DNA sequence: GATGAATGAGGTTTCATTCAT
DNA sequence: AATGAATGAAACCTCATTCAT
């Protein structure tokens, strides 16, 4: 956690520091990223960083907290709370949509987070034991879908959750690597949902 | 590329070095990984590493080459060459199976490769311009499936390729993180294929 | 060029570093000279050197700049600007005198510079293409002497410049290797000038 | 001194080694020069060098011995032994001529030797206490010239010897840096001798 | 709190030299 | 004697972090 002094900083400066940190960490892995570069880009003096943060890891953790916080803020709270009013696939659509909105507006957070997730040692250092909350979220959603009767009752929830999550990642990655697919975001989502709903096997009726 | 001296080494020693490198790079990100640690674990003297490799990057590249080479060796060449004899989903099944076999027997290569893929700067350093051959592979396979009439003719090949690839990653990850799911590999694959074929929507007939 | 931080240093410390560098480089050739030794002698911490200089070469270049700057400061500017008031040999005498004054007060710079000049590879590394300004200086002076009618009109300017320059080196070397000749500096200079003026052939009149 | 094994080597191989050494040491200063590079260029195996020489310094010393030996071989022995038959300036001319011949045919030895002479620490390491035999040579020659009555009786022998020596260096340097002066070697020598004989002052009679 | 110099652990890399075959 | 891998000292350099002002 940042020191108190960080939160006492004028908002502009605080933001400049965060921006600089995002720039650095989204470009370089944790160990290659340099505090000095962050200080330079933020326009603060050489050791000033340590007025605000315990150390490199402290800043990194904070960035990850921002990520979670931001991520949540993009989900339509109302829909999630009043699940019953919606169908499973409607909800899933909203989840993907929010994921996209988030990624588009916080594109630098995504690579940071991806590097973290694939770096076991770092993950350990940052979180101690890691608990994948995102998978839990999908599990819950799937249970709900089952209960509603929209999904096959014998569907394996754990595995499917993993797969849905994985698809989310690839969705976000597609969106960020702007131009990889020249397709409108909505179209992408709809095609992906169709894939999830119906698979890719050709059916008799089309 | 390793220096000639590396290939002149007795197989045992060469393997010890590679083993040590795999250990180190699968545990730590490229920049945190230490040559010294590799030397120690391989039981060779302080600067000896440089007898065999140009530098850290050189070793890393070599590991990635091994990965590609190994990966390919796990695919049933026969099936891929005589595609026509098989159905699309049979082929996909084989691809997933080979992915799993590979991952089980080379579990340390996977995290190394994942860290690389998520670290843009490193990717750039290692490969210059990166060309995702894996996605191409799936595209080709999908085109084949379309031609065979097993897939919907209006299926978006690029997007679907991305999704299939993404599912492969998560499959491999599941397998490696042994115990995350207590399910037999075959069962996992079959469920995943079912997901791909039919999606998760409940149908009238089942 | 040293970094800004170097010039921000208290004069005393800055001088200690330069002194240490002069000690090291005047004793050892560029590649044998050790940064660590300089740090030790200057009483600064292990990597501190790099706060002030880019690298070894950077420091070395700076020393060479100091040399040029110092060297120039020893010449009687007035005499050189108002050449016309003086005879050629008076001017040459002044040049030699200034050379001696410089060498006596900066005796450690001379060997550094000599090592540089004789080390083609280093010279290349330090200066890229090297332009011998010192020879140009003598050429100009000789042209002046010719114009004044003090020198033979068919004198070869380029060659003579080279020879005068060479004699300067040996003069400086003599002075520095104190005691090699037990003669007063003035006497040395006068004898050398006599050599330059009249050669060593015995003449009819003496 | 090289080991016996070196002299037992077939002449061709011995020469290849010396050639390679000359290449390396004439390009790089003692400490930058690499044994490995010499081995490579000579086409001998990695540690083979140590079959023939004690160490780097041993080879270097040997090269310097070759230099002296070669140098002497270029002087017209006959003239030096029967000095009386010749005039001082004739002898000096021969000295310069031999210097040039030597330098032209052994151009790589010159920079090696120059670097050595300007590197006090190395000189010390190589020779312990250094005795400048070359200056002695000129002193002797000058004494001879005085005795013959060709030089002014009050000429300072030590200083003049130093100057003559210095001019030799610059002469050799000029010759080696081929093209610096586009003048025939003979012309250079004659002009230089004229300089030594008569200085550069314009005389009444021309 | 801000500044920027100071510190030193620690990593990479080079290469002369040794050693086993 | 020849080969070429092995060794390890030692150098350069980076940078997170501390400290004095």
JSON list of C-alpha atoms in Angstrom, two decimals, chain D residues 14-164:
[
{"chain": "D", "resi": 14, "resn": "UNK", "atom": "CA", "xyz": [56.11, -20.57, -36.35]},
{"chain": "D", "resi": 15, "resn": "UNK", "atom": "CA", "xyz": [55.75, -17.76, -38.83]},
{"chain": "D", "resi": 16, "resn": "UNK", "atom": "CA", "xyz": [51.99, -17.95, -38.82]},
{"chain": "D", "resi": 17, "resn": "UNK", "atom": "CA", "xyz": [52.03, -17.49, -35.10]},
{"chain": "D", "resi": 18, "resn": "UNK", "atom": "CA", "xyz": [54.38, -14.54, -35.27]},
{"chain": "D", "resi": 19, "resn": "UNK", "atom": "CA", "xyz": [52.35, -12.98, -38.05]},
{"chain": "D", "resi": 20, "resn": "UNK", "atom": "CA", "xyz": [49.19, -13.35, -36.06]},
{"chain": "D", "resi": 21, "resn": "UNK", "atom": "CA", "xyz": [50.83, -11.86, -33.01]},
{"chain": "D", "resi": 22, "resn": "UNK", "atom": "CA", "xyz": [52.10, -8.91, -35.00]},
{"chain": "D", "resi": 23, "resn": "UNK", "atom": "CA", "xyz": [48.64, -8.33, -36.39]},
{"chain": "D", "resi": 24, "resn": "UNK", "atom": "CA", "xyz": [47.07, -8.39, -32.98]},
{"chain": "D", "resi": 25, "resn": "UNK", "atom": "CA", "xyz": [49.61, -6.35, -31.06]},
{"chain": "D", "resi": 26, "resn": "UNK", "atom": "CA", "xyz": [49.97, -3.75, -33.77]},
{"chain": "D", "resi": 27, "resn": "UNK", "atom": "CA", "xyz": [46.26, -3.17, -33.69]},
{"chain": "D", "resi": 28, "resn": "UNK", "atom": "CA", "xyz": [45.57, -3.40, -29.99]},
{"chain": "D", "resi": 29, "resn": "UNK", "atom": "CA", "xyz": [47.47, -2.35, -26.92]},
{"chain": "D", "resi": 30, "resn": "UNK", "atom": "CA", "xyz": [48.99, -5.06, -24.81]},
{"chain": "D", "resi": 31, "resn": "UNK", "atom": "CA", "xyz": [46.03, -5.39, -22.50]},
{"chain": "D", "resi": 32, "resn": "UNK", "atom": "CA", "xyz": [43.40, -5.26, -25.15]},
{"chain": "D", "resi": 33, "resn": "UNK", "atom": "CA", "xyz": [45.17, -7.76, -27.38]},
{"chain": "D", "resi": 34, "resn": "UNK", "atom": "CA", "xyz": [43.75, -11.26, -27.00]},
{"chain": "D", "resi": 35, "resn": "UNK", "atom": "CA", "xyz": [45.62, -14.52, -27.04]},
{"chain": "D", "resi": 36, "resn": "UNK", "atom": "CA", "xyz": [42.53, -16.15, -28.40]},
{"chain": "D", "resi": 37, "resn": "UNK", "atom": "CA", "xyz": [42.57, -13.87, -31.42]},
{"chain": "D", "resi": 38, "resn": "UNK", "atom": "CA", "xyz": [46.17, -14.77, -32.08]},
{"chain": "D", "resi": 39, "resn": "UNK", "atom": "CA", "xyz": [45.40, -18.45, -31.83]},
{"chain": "D", "resi": 40, "resn": "UNK", "atom": "CA", "xyz": [42.49, -18.10, -34.18]},
{"chain": "D", "resi": 41, "resn": "UNK", "atom": "CA", "xyz": [44.40, -16.15, -36.75]},
{"chain": "D", "resi": 42, "resn": "UNK", "atom": "CA", "xyz": [47.36, -18.49, -36.55]},
{"chain": "D", "resi": 43, "resn": "UNK", "atom": "CA", "xyz": [45.05, -21.43, -36.97]},
{"chain": "D", "resi": 44, "resn": "UNK", "atom": "CA", "xyz": [46.20, -23.24, -33.86]},
{"chain": "D", "resi": 45, "resn": "UNK", "atom": "CA", "xyz": [44.04, -24.78, -31.17]},
{"chain": "D", "resi": 46, "resn": "UNK", "atom": "CA", "xyz": [42.65, -22.93, -28.21]},
{"chain": "D", "resi": 47, "resn": "UNK", "atom": "CA", "xyz": [45.30, -23.41, -25.53]},
{"chain": "D", "resi": 48, "resn": "UNK", "atom": "CA", "xyz": [48.15, -24.32, -27.83]},
{"chain": "D", "resi": 49, "resn": "UNK", "atom": "CA", "xyz": [49.72, -20.96, -27.39]},
{"chain": "D", "resi": 50, "resn": "UNK", "atom": "CA", "xyz": [50.93, -22.05, -23.98]},
{"chain": "D", "resi": 51, "resn": "UNK", "atom": "CA", "xyz": [52.84, -24.88, -25.50]},
{"chain": "D", "resi": 52, "resn": "UNK", "atom": "CA", "xyz": [55.11, -22.32, -27.05]},
{"chain": "D", "resi": 53, "resn": "UNK", "atom": "CA", "xyz": [55.14, -19.36, -24.73]},
{"chain": "D", "resi": 54, "resn": "UNK", "atom": "CA", "xyz": [55.12, -18.87, -21.01]},
{"chain": "D", "resi": 55, "resn": "UNK", "atom": "CA", "xyz": [52.39, -16.28, -21.23]},
{"chain": "D", "resi": 56, "resn": "UNK", "atom": "CA", "xyz": [51.28, -13.17, -23.06]},
{"chain": "D", "resi": 57, "resn": "UNK", "atom": "CA", "xyz": [54.20, -11.15, -21.80]},
{"chain": "D", "resi": 58, "resn": "UNK", "atom": "CA", "xyz": [56.62, -13.79, -22.94]},
{"chain": "D", "resi": 59, "resn": "UNK", "atom": "CA", "xyz": [55.41, -13.50, -26.49]},
{"chain": "D", "resi": 60, "resn": "UNK", "atom": "CA", "xyz": [55.49, -9.73, -26.31]},
{"chain": "D", "resi": 61, "resn": "UNK", "atom": "CA", "xyz": [59.06, -9.73, -25.09]},
{"chain": "D", "resi": 62, "resn": "UNK", "atom": "CA", "xyz": [60.01, -12.03, -27.87]},
{"chain": "D", "resi": 63, "resn": "UNK", "atom": "CA", "xyz": [58.48, -9.70, -30.40]},
{"chain": "D", "resi": 64, "resn": "UNK", "atom": "CA", "xyz": [60.52, -6.86, -28.98]},
{"chain": "D", "resi": 65, "resn": "UNK", "atom": "CA", "xyz": [63.65, -8.92, -29.28]},
{"chain": "D", "resi": 66, "resn": "UNK", "atom": "CA", "xyz": [62.84, -9.63, -32.86]},
{"chain": "D", "resi": 67, "resn": "UNK", "atom": "CA", "xyz": [62.45, -5.91, -33.33]},
{"chain": "D", "resi": 68, "resn": "UNK", "atom": "CA", "xyz": [65.88, -5.10, -32.00]},
{"chain": "D", "resi": 69, "resn": "UNK", "atom": "CA", "xyz": [67.47, -7.89, -33.93]},
{"chain": "D", "resi": 70, "resn": "UNK", "atom": "CA", "xyz": [65.78, -6.91, -37.16]},
{"chain": "D", "resi": 71, "resn": "UNK", "atom": "CA", "xyz": [66.48, -3.27, -36.63]},
{"chain": "D", "resi": 72, "resn": "UNK", "atom": "CA", "xyz": [70.18, -3.90, -36.31]},
{"chain": "D", "resi": 73, "resn": "UNK", "atom": "CA", "xyz": [70.22, -6.11, -39.34]},
{"chain": "D", "resi": 74, "resn": "UNK", "atom": "CA", "xyz": [69.13, -3.18, -41.46]},
{"chain": "D", "resi": 75, "resn": "UNK", "atom": "CA", "xyz": [72.06, -0.97, -40.65]},
{"chain": "D", "resi": 76, "resn": "UNK", "atom": "CA", "xyz": [74.98, -1.19, -42.96]},
{"chain": "D", "resi": 77, "resn": "UNK", "atom": "CA", "xyz": [77.35, -2.96, -40.62]},
{"chain": "D", "resi": 78, "resn": "UNK", "atom": "CA", "xyz": [80.30, -2.17, -42.82]},
{"chain": "D", "resi": 79, "resn": "UNK", "atom": "CA", "xyz": [79.73, 1.56, -42.64]},
{"chain": "D", "resi": 80, "resn": "UNK", "atom": "CA", "xyz": [79.35, 1.55, -38.91]},
{"chain": "D", "resi": 81, "resn": "UNK", "atom": "CA", "xyz": [82.47, -0.46, -38.34]},
{"chain": "D", "resi": 82, "resn": "UNK", "atom": "CA", "xyz": [84.59, 1.55, -40.72]},
{"chain": "D", "resi": 83, "resn": "UNK", "atom": "CA", "xyz": [83.23, 4.87, -39.63]},
{"chain": "D", "resi": 84, "resn": "UNK", "atom": "CA", "xyz": [86.41, 6.72, -40.38]},
{"chain": "D", "resi": 85, "resn": "UNK", "atom": "CA", "xyz": [85.96, 6.29, -44.08]},
{"chain": "D", "resi": 86, "resn": "UNK", "atom": "CA", "xyz": [82.76, 8.30, -44.01]},
{"chain": "D", "resi": 87, "resn": "UNK", "atom": "CA", "xyz": [81.64, 11.75, -43.02]},
{"chain": "D", "resi": 88, "resn": "UNK", "atom": "CA", "xyz": [79.22, 12.28, -40.12]},
{"chain": "D", "resi": 89, "resn": "UNK", "atom": "CA", "xyz": [76.35, 13.33, -42.31]},
{"chain": "D", "resi": 90, "resn": "UNK", "atom": "CA", "xyz": [76.92, 10.40, -44.63]},
{"chain": "D", "resi": 91, "resn": "UNK", "atom": "CA", "xyz": [76.62, 8.12, -41.66]},
{"chain": "D", "resi": 92, "resn": "UNK", "atom": "CA", "xyz": [73.53, 9.88, -40.39]},
{"chain": "D", "resi": 93, "resn": "UNK", "atom": "CA", "xyz": [72.01, 9.51, -43.80]},
{"chain": "D", "resi": 94, "resn": "UNK", "atom": "CA", "xyz": [72.69, 5.80, -43.70]},
{"chain": "D", "resi": 95, "resn": "UNK", "atom": "CA", "xyz": [71.10, 5.57, -40.28]},
{"chain": "D", "resi": 96, "resn": "UNK", "atom": "CA", "xyz": [67.97, 7.25, -41.51]},
{"chain": "D", "resi": 97, "resn": "UNK", "atom": "CA", "xyz": [67.91, 5.16, -44.63]},
{"chain": "D", "resi": 98, "resn": "UNK", "atom": "CA", "xyz": [68.17, 1.95, -42.66]},
{"chain": "D", "resi": 99, "resn": "UNK", "atom": "CA", "xyz": [65.46, 3.18, -40.36]},
{"chain": "D", "resi": 100, "resn": "UNK", "atom": "CA", "xyz": [63.20, 3.67, -43.31]},
{"chain": "D", "resi": 101, "resn": "UNK", "atom": "CA", "xyz": [63.99, 0.36, -44.90]},
{"chain": "D", "resi": 102, "resn": "UNK", "atom": "CA", "xyz": [63.30, -1.34, -41.63]},
{"chain": "D", "resi": 103, "resn": "UNK", "atom": "CA", "xyz": [60.05, 0.45, -41.05]},
{"chain": "D", "resi": 104, "resn": "UNK", "atom": "CA", "xyz": [58.78, -0.27, -44.52]},
{"chain": "D", "resi": 105, "resn": "UNK", "atom": "CA", "xyz": [59.41, -3.94, -44.25]},
{"chain": "D", "resi": 106, "resn": "UNK", "atom": "CA", "xyz": [58.29, -4.34, -40.66]},
{"chain": "D", "resi": 107, "resn": "UNK", "atom": "CA", "xyz": [55.57, -1.81, -40.44]},
{"chain": "D", "resi": 108, "resn": "UNK", "atom": "CA", "xyz": [53.66, -3.69, -37.77]},
{"chain": "D", "resi": 109, "resn": "UNK", "atom": "CA", "xyz": [56.53, -3.68, -35.36]},
{"chain": "D", "resi": 110, "resn": "UNK", "atom": "CA", "xyz": [56.64, 0.07, -35.19]},
{"chain": "D", "resi": 111, "resn": "UNK", "atom": "CA", "xyz": [53.26, 0.72, -33.56]},
{"chain": "D", "resi": 112, "resn": "UNK", "atom": "CA", "xyz": [53.86, -2.10, -31.13]},
{"chain": "D", "resi": 113, "resn": "UNK", "atom": "CA", "xyz": [57.08, -0.57, -30.09]},
{"chain": "D", "resi": 114, "resn": "UNK", "atom": "CA", "xyz": [55.61, 2.92, -29.91]},
{"chain": "D", "resi": 115, "resn": "UNK", "atom": "CA", "xyz": [52.86, 1.76, -27.63]},
{"chain": "D", "resi": 116, "resn": "UNK", "atom": "CA", "xyz": [55.40, 0.07, -25.45]},
{"chain": "D", "resi": 117, "resn": "UNK", "atom": "CA", "xyz": [57.61, 3.11, -25.20]},
{"chain": "D", "resi": 118, "resn": "UNK", "atom": "CA", "xyz": [54.75, 5.35, -24.15]},
{"chain": "D", "resi": 119, "resn": "UNK", "atom": "CA", "xyz": [53.38, 2.89, -21.65]},
{"chain": "D", "resi": 120, "resn": "UNK", "atom": "CA", "xyz": [55.57, 3.21, -18.59]},
{"chain": "D", "resi": 121, "resn": "UNK", "atom": "CA", "xyz": [53.90, 0.51, -16.63]},
{"chain": "D", "resi": 122, "resn": "UNK", "atom": "CA", "xyz": [54.19, -1.98, -19.43]},
{"chain": "D", "resi": 123, "resn": "UNK", "atom": "CA", "xyz": [57.77, -0.98, -20.15]},
{"chain": "D", "resi": 124, "resn": "UNK", "atom": "CA", "xyz": [58.55, -1.66, -16.52]},
{"chain": "D", "resi": 125, "resn": "UNK", "atom": "CA", "xyz": [56.83, -5.02, -16.63]},
{"chain": "D", "resi": 126, "resn": "UNK", "atom": "CA", "xyz": [58.62, -6.02, -19.79]},
{"chain": "D", "resi": 127, "resn": "UNK", "atom": "CA", "xyz": [62.08, -4.72, -19.18]},
{"chain": "D", "resi": 128, "resn": "UNK", "atom": "CA", "xyz": [62.34, -3.97, -15.51]},
{"chain": "D", "resi": 129, "resn": "UNK", "atom": "CA", "xyz": [64.69, -1.02, -15.69]},
{"chain": "D", "resi": 130, "resn": "UNK", "atom": "CA", "xyz": [64.78, 0.33, -19.17]},
{"chain": "D", "resi": 131, "resn": "UNK", "atom": "CA", "xyz": [67.94, 1.50, -20.80]},
{"chain": "D", "resi": 132, "resn": "UNK", "atom": "CA", "xyz": [67.53, 3.53, -23.95]},
{"chain": "D", "resi": 133, "resn": "UNK", "atom": "CA", "xyz": [70.14, 2.08, -26.25]},
{"chain": "D", "resi": 134, "resn": "UNK", "atom": "CA", "xyz": [68.99, 4.04, -29.21]},
{"chain": "D", "resi": 135, "resn": "UNK", "atom": "CA", "xyz": [69.93, 7.37, -27.59]},
{"chain": "D", "resi": 136, "resn": "UNK", "atom": "CA", "xyz": [73.33, 5.96, -26.78]},
{"chain": "D", "resi": 137, "resn": "UNK", "atom": "CA", "xyz": [73.82, 5.14, -30.38]},
{"chain": "D", "resi": 138, "resn": "UNK", "atom": "CA", "xyz": [73.23, 8.72, -31.45]},
{"chain": "D", "resi": 139, "resn": "UNK", "atom": "CA", "xyz": [75.48, 10.03, -28.72]},
{"chain": "D", "resi": 140, "resn": "UNK", "atom": "CA", "xyz": [78.30, 7.93, -29.96]},
{"chain": "D", "resi": 141, "resn": "UNK", "atom": "CA", "xyz": [77.69, 9.08, -33.49]},
{"chain": "D", "resi": 142, "resn": "UNK", "atom": "CA", "xyz": [77.70, 12.72, -32.43]},
{"chain": "D", "resi": 143, "resn": "UNK", "atom": "CA", "xyz": [80.93, 12.31, -30.51]},
{"chain": "D", "resi": 144, "resn": "UNK", "atom": "CA", "xyz": [82.40, 10.88, -33.64]},
{"chain": "D", "resi": 145, "resn": "UNK", "atom": "CA", "xyz": [81.17, 13.87, -35.67]},
{"chain": "D", "resi": 146, "resn": "UNK", "atom": "CA", "xyz": [82.68, 16.23, -33.17]},
{"chain": "D", "resi": 147, "resn": "UNK", "atom": "CA", "xyz": [86.00, 14.42, -33.24]},
{"chain": "D", "resi": 148, "resn": "UNK", "atom": "CA", "xyz": [85.99, 14.63, -36.98]},
{"chain": "D", "resi": 149, "resn": "UNK", "atom": "CA", "xyz": [85.46, 18.37, -36.73]},
{"chain": "D", "resi": 150, "resn": "UNK", "atom": "CA", "xyz": [82.22, 18.31, -38.62]},
{"chain": "D", "resi": 151, "resn": "UNK", "atom": "CA", "xyz": [80.18, 19.52, -35.71]},
{"chain": "D", "resi": 152, "resn": "UNK", "atom": "CA", "xyz": [80.51, 22.49, -33.45]},
{"chain": "D", "resi": 153, "resn": "UNK", "atom": "CA", "xyz": [82.75, 21.52, -30.54]},
{"chain": "D", "resi": 154, "resn": "UNK", "atom": "CA", "xyz": [80.38, 22.96, -27.96]},
{"chain": "D", "resi": 155, "resn": "UNK", "atom": "CA", "xyz": [77.38, 21.01, -29.26]},
{"chain": "D", "resi": 156, "resn": "UNK", "atom": "CA", "xyz": [75.39, 19.41, -26.44]},
{"chain": "D", "resi": 157, "resn": "UNK", "atom": "CA", "xyz": [75.61, 15.75, -27.23]},
{"chain": "D", "resi": 158, "resn": "UNK", "atom": "CA", "xyz": [72.87, 14.43, -24.96]},
{"chain": "D", "resi": 159, "resn": "UNK", "atom": "CA", "xyz": [70.27, 16.91, -26.02]},
{"chain": "D", "resi": 160, "resn": "UNK", "atom": "CA", "xyz": [71.12, 16.66, -29.67]},
{"chain": "D", "resi": 161, "resn": "UNK", "atom": "CA", "xyz": [71.01, 12.88, -29.50]},
{"chain": "D", "resi": 162, "resn": "UNK", "atom": "CA", "xyz": [67.54, 13.11, -28.08]},
{"chain": "D", "resi": 163, "resn": "UNK", "atom": "CA", "xyz": [66.47, 15.42, -30.86]},
{"chain": "D", "resi": 164, "resn": "UNK", "atom": "CA", "xyz": [67.94, 13.27, -33.60]}
]
